[in-house]
Coordinates of C-alpha atoms in Angstrom, one line a residue:
X27 CA 21.1 54.5 106.9
X28 CA 23.2 51.4 105.9
X29 CA 22.1 47.9 106.9
X30 CA 22.8 47.3 110.6
X31 CA 22.8 43.9 112.1
X32 CA 24.5 44.8 115.4
X33 CA 21.2 46.1 116.9
X34 CA 19.7 42.6 116.4
X35 CA 19.4 41.1 119.9
X36 CA 20.9 37.7 118.9
X37 CA 23.9 39.3 117.1
X38 CA 24.6 41.8 119.9
X39 CA 24.5 39.1 122.5
X40 CA 26.8 36.8 120.5
X41 CA 29.2 39.7 119.8
X42 CA 29.2 40.7 123.4
X43 CA 30.6 37.2 124.3
X44 CA 33.6 37.4 122.0
X45 CA 37.0 37.7 123.8
X46 CA 37.6 41.1 122.3
X47 CA 34.2 42.3 123.5
X48 CA 34.9 41.1 127.0
X49 CA 38.6 41.8 127.4
X50 CA 39.0 44.7 125.1
X51 CA 42.1 45.4 122.9
X52 CA 44.3 43.0 124.9
X53 CA 42.1 40.1 123.6
X54 CA 42.2 41.2 119.9
X55 CA 44.7 39.1 118.0
X56 CA 45.6 42.0 115.7
X57 CA 45.9 44.7 118.3
X58 CA 49.7 44.5 118.7
X59 CA 50.2 45.1 115.0
X60 CA 47.5 47.7 114.8
X61 CA 48.9 49.7 117.7
X62 CA 52.3 49.8 116.0
X63 CA 50.8 51.5 113.0
X64 CA 49.2 54.3 115.1
X65 CA 51.0 57.7 115.0
X66 CA 51.6 59.8 118.1
X67 CA 48.1 60.5 119.5
X68 CA 49.0 63.1 122.2
X69 CA 47.3 66.3 121.5
X70 CA 45.6 65.0 118.4
X71 CA 41.9 65.0 117.3
X72 CA 40.9 61.4 116.6
X73 CA 38.0 59.9 114.6
X74 CA 37.0 56.2 115.0
X75 CA 34.8 54.9 112.2
X76 CA 32.8 51.9 113.4
X77 CA 33.9 52.3 117.0
X78 CA 31.8 49.5 118.5
X79 CA 32.3 49.4 122.2
X80 CA 34.7 52.3 122.0
X81 CA 37.9 50.4 122.9
X82 CA 40.1 52.3 120.4
X83 CA 38.5 55.6 121.5
X84 CA 39.5 55.0 125.1
X85 CA 43.0 54.0 124.0
X86 CA 43.3 57.3 122.2
X87 CA 42.3 59.1 125.3
X88 CA 44.8 57.2 127.4
X89 CA 47.5 58.3 124.9
X90 CA 46.6 61.9 125.5
X91 CA 44.3 62.7 122.5
X92 CA 42.8 66.1 122.8
X93 CA 39.4 65.0 121.4
X94 CA 38.0 61.7 120.2
X95 CA 34.8 61.1 118.2
X96 CA 33.5 57.5 117.9
X97 CA 31.0 56.7 115.1
X98 CA 28.8 53.6 114.8
X99 CA 25.6 52.6 113.1
X100 CA 24.5 50.5 116.1
X101 CA 22.8 52.3 118.9
X102 CA 23.3 49.2 121.1
X103 CA 27.1 49.4 120.5
X104 CA 27.1 53.1 121.4
X105 CA 25.0 52.5 124.5
X106 CA 27.6 50.0 125.7
X107 CA 30.5 52.3 124.8
X108 CA 29.0 55.1 126.8
X109 CA 28.4 52.8 129.8
X110 CA 32.1 51.7 129.7
X111 CA 33.4 55.2 130.4
X112 CA 32.8 58.8 129.8
X113 CA 35.2 61.7 129.3
X114 CA 34.8 65.3 128.4
X115 CA 37.1 64.8 125.4
X116 CA 35.0 61.9 124.1
X117 CA 31.8 62.0 122.1
X118 CA 29.9 59.4 120.1
X119 CA 27.8 59.8 116.9
X120 CA 25.1 57.5 115.8
X121 CA 25.5 57.2 112.0
X122 CA 26.5 54.9 109.2
X123 CA 30.0 55.6 107.9
X124 CA 28.6 56.3 104.4
X125 CA 26.2 58.9 105.7
X126 CA 28.5 60.7 108.0
X127 CA 29.0 64.5 107.5
X128 CA 31.9 66.3 109.2
X129 CA 33.7 69.6 108.7
X130 CA 36.8 69.4 106.5
X131 CA 40.2 69.3 108.0
X132 CA 38.8 68.6 111.5
X133 CA 40.9 65.5 112.5
X134 CA 44.5 64.6 112.8
X135 CA 44.0 60.8 112.8
X136 CA 41.2 58.6 111.5
X137 CA 41.1 54.9 112.6
X138 CA 38.7 52.1 111.7
X139 CA 38.7 48.6 113.0
X140 CA 37.0 45.8 111.0
X141 CA 34.3 48.1 109.6
X142 CA 35.2 49.2 106.1
X143 CA 34.5 45.8 104.5
X144 CA 30.8 46.5 105.2
X145 CA 31.0 49.7 103.1
X146 CA 29.7 49.4 99.5
X147 CA 31.2 52.7 98.1
X148 CA 34.7 52.6 99.4
X149 CA 36.1 55.4 97.1
X150 CA 33.4 57.8 98.4
X151 CA 34.2 57.0 102.1
X152 CA 38.0 57.3 101.6
X153 CA 37.5 60.6 99.8
X154 CA 35.5 61.8 102.7
X155 CA 38.2 60.6 105.2
X156 CA 40.8 62.5 103.2
X157 CA 38.7 65.7 103.4
X158 CA 38.1 65.3 107.1
X159 CA 41.9 65.0 107.8
X160 CA 44.2 67.9 108.3
X161 CA 47.2 68.1 105.9
X162 CA 49.6 65.3 106.8
X163 CA 46.9 63.5 108.8
X164 CA 47.0 59.7 109.3
X165 CA 44.6 56.9 108.4
X166 CA 44.9 53.5 110.0
X167 CA 42.4 50.8 109.4
X168 CA 41.8 47.0 109.5
X169 CA 39.5 44.9 107.4
X170 CA 38.9 41.2 106.9
X171 CA 41.6 39.9 104.6
X172 CA 40.6 39.2 101.0
X173 CA 41.7 35.6 101.5
X174 CA 39.0 35.5 104.2
X175 CA 36.2 37.4 102.3
X176 CA 36.6 35.7 98.9
X177 CA 34.1 33.0 99.7
X178 CA 30.8 33.7 101.3
X179 CA 31.2 30.6 103.5
X180 CA 34.2 32.0 105.3
X181 CA 35.1 28.6 106.8
X182 CA 37.7 25.9 106.8
X183 CA 37.6 22.8 104.6
X184 CA 37.2 19.9 107.1
X185 CA 38.4 16.3 106.8
X186 CA 36.2 13.2 107.6
X187 CA 37.4 13.5 111.2
X188 CA 36.4 17.1 111.5
X189 CA 40.0 18.4 111.5
X190 CA 40.7 21.6 109.6
X191 CA 42.5 20.5 106.4
X192 CA 42.9 23.9 104.6
X193 CA 41.3 27.3 104.0
X194 CA 39.7 27.3 100.6
X195 CA 40.0 30.4 98.3
X196 CA 37.7 30.8 95.3
X197 CA 36.3 33.7 93.2
X198 CA 39.1 35.9 94.6
X199 CA 39.1 38.2 91.5
X200 CA 35.3 38.4 91.5
X201 CA 34.9 41.5 93.6
X202 CA 31.6 42.5 95.2
X203 CA 29.1 41.7 98.0
X204 CA 29.2 38.4 99.8
X205 CA 26.2 37.4 101.8
X206 CA 27.3 35.3 104.8
X207 CA 26.1 34.2 108.2
X208 CA 27.9 35.8 111.1
X209 CA 26.9 36.0 114.8
X210 CA 23.6 34.3 114.1
X211 CA 22.5 36.7 111.4
X212 CA 22.8 37.2 107.6
X213 CA 25.2 40.0 106.8
X214 CA 26.6 41.5 103.6
X215 CA 30.4 42.1 103.4
X216 CA 32.2 43.6 100.4
X217 CA 35.0 41.5 99.0
X218 CA 37.9 43.4 97.4
X219 CA 41.4 42.1 96.4
X220 CA 44.5 43.3 98.1
X221 CA 45.3 45.4 95.0
X222 CA 41.9 47.1 95.2
X223 CA 42.3 48.0 98.8
X224 CA 45.7 49.5 98.1
X225 CA 44.7 51.3 94.9
X226 CA 41.6 52.8 96.6
X227 CA 43.8 54.3 99.3
X228 CA 46.2 55.7 96.8
X229 CA 43.5 57.0 94.5
X230 CA 41.9 58.9 97.4
X231 CA 45.1 60.9 97.7
X232 CA 46.9 59.1 100.5
X233 CA 50.5 58.0 100.7
X234 CA 50.7 54.3 101.7
X235 CA 53.0 53.7 104.6
X236 CA 52.5 50.1 105.8
X237 CA 50.5 47.0 104.8
X238 CA 50.4 44.3 107.5
X239 CA 48.9 40.8 107.6
X240 CA 48.9 40.2 111.4
X241 CA 48.9 37.0 113.3
X242 CA 48.1 36.5 117.0
X243 CA 51.2 37.2 119.3
X244 CA 52.7 34.3 121.2
X245 CA 51.2 35.5 124.5
X246 CA 47.7 35.3 123.1
X247 CA 48.3 31.9 121.6
X248 CA 49.2 30.6 125.1
X249 CA 45.9 31.9 126.4
X250 CA 43.9 30.8 123.3
X251 CA 45.6 27.7 121.9
X252 CA 42.6 27.2 119.6
X253 CA 43.8 30.3 117.7
X254 CA 46.9 28.4 116.4
X255 CA 45.1 27.9 113.1
X256 CA 44.9 31.7 112.6
X257 CA 48.6 31.5 111.6
X258 CA 47.7 29.2 108.6
X259 CA 46.1 32.0 106.6
X260 CA 45.7 35.8 107.1
X261 CA 42.3 36.8 108.6
X262 CA 42.9 40.5 108.6
X263 CA 44.6 43.2 106.5
X264 CA 46.0 46.3 108.2
X265 CA 46.7 49.6 106.3
X266 CA 48.4 52.8 107.4
X267 CA 48.6 55.8 105.2
X268 CA 48.9 59.6 105.3
X269 CA 47.6 62.6 103.4
X270 CA 50.1 64.9 101.8
X271 CA 51.7 67.2 104.3
X272 CA 50.8 70.2 102.1
X273 CA 47.3 69.0 101.4
X274 CA 48.0 68.6 97.7

């Protein structure tokens, strides 16, 4: 199974305190943009890769999905997801994305929020996703933006007074793992350029529909004025794509 830091007590506690962990999708700065990329979910079978607390799973149910499967490598995450609400249409699977085995053509929509940058073998996973989708099925995912993952430090350059001067970018073309500190633990993320993210989707047999670099909406900036600097550089990259309607 892939490396899992979310079952670490310190990481899980810190993650649980984040606004998006407490307030759900309404507190996620990219949610407005992500939601606009989602296709019609009514009557659809939905797979959520890296489902965390299950916020996106429950949104799919609210939109009328016929069945939803949430997958996560963290048992702590899944325990919280189950505690937040059960539904006969909803099931959770404890597995790493890379190790997941599912029947072909078993889903209409696959979503993933901030999980695929932890995956080492992206072509393999995207090929699996393509196989799990029915012809014409949709893939919508978010990852940390390559501007954000290029440097392992993932932090602002500060002036003598502690003010954020700029976001430094270095080794952008040098793709590969980045060992960084996050939520009180050492984690490995995989840096890829924007071009590689796009090419990987295309090479897996998808048709690219949208590429979005979101920023927090005005209403969230009013609630979290400290997020204003998130408009100075992209933190996330959102992608929507579809398989060929004829499965070719």
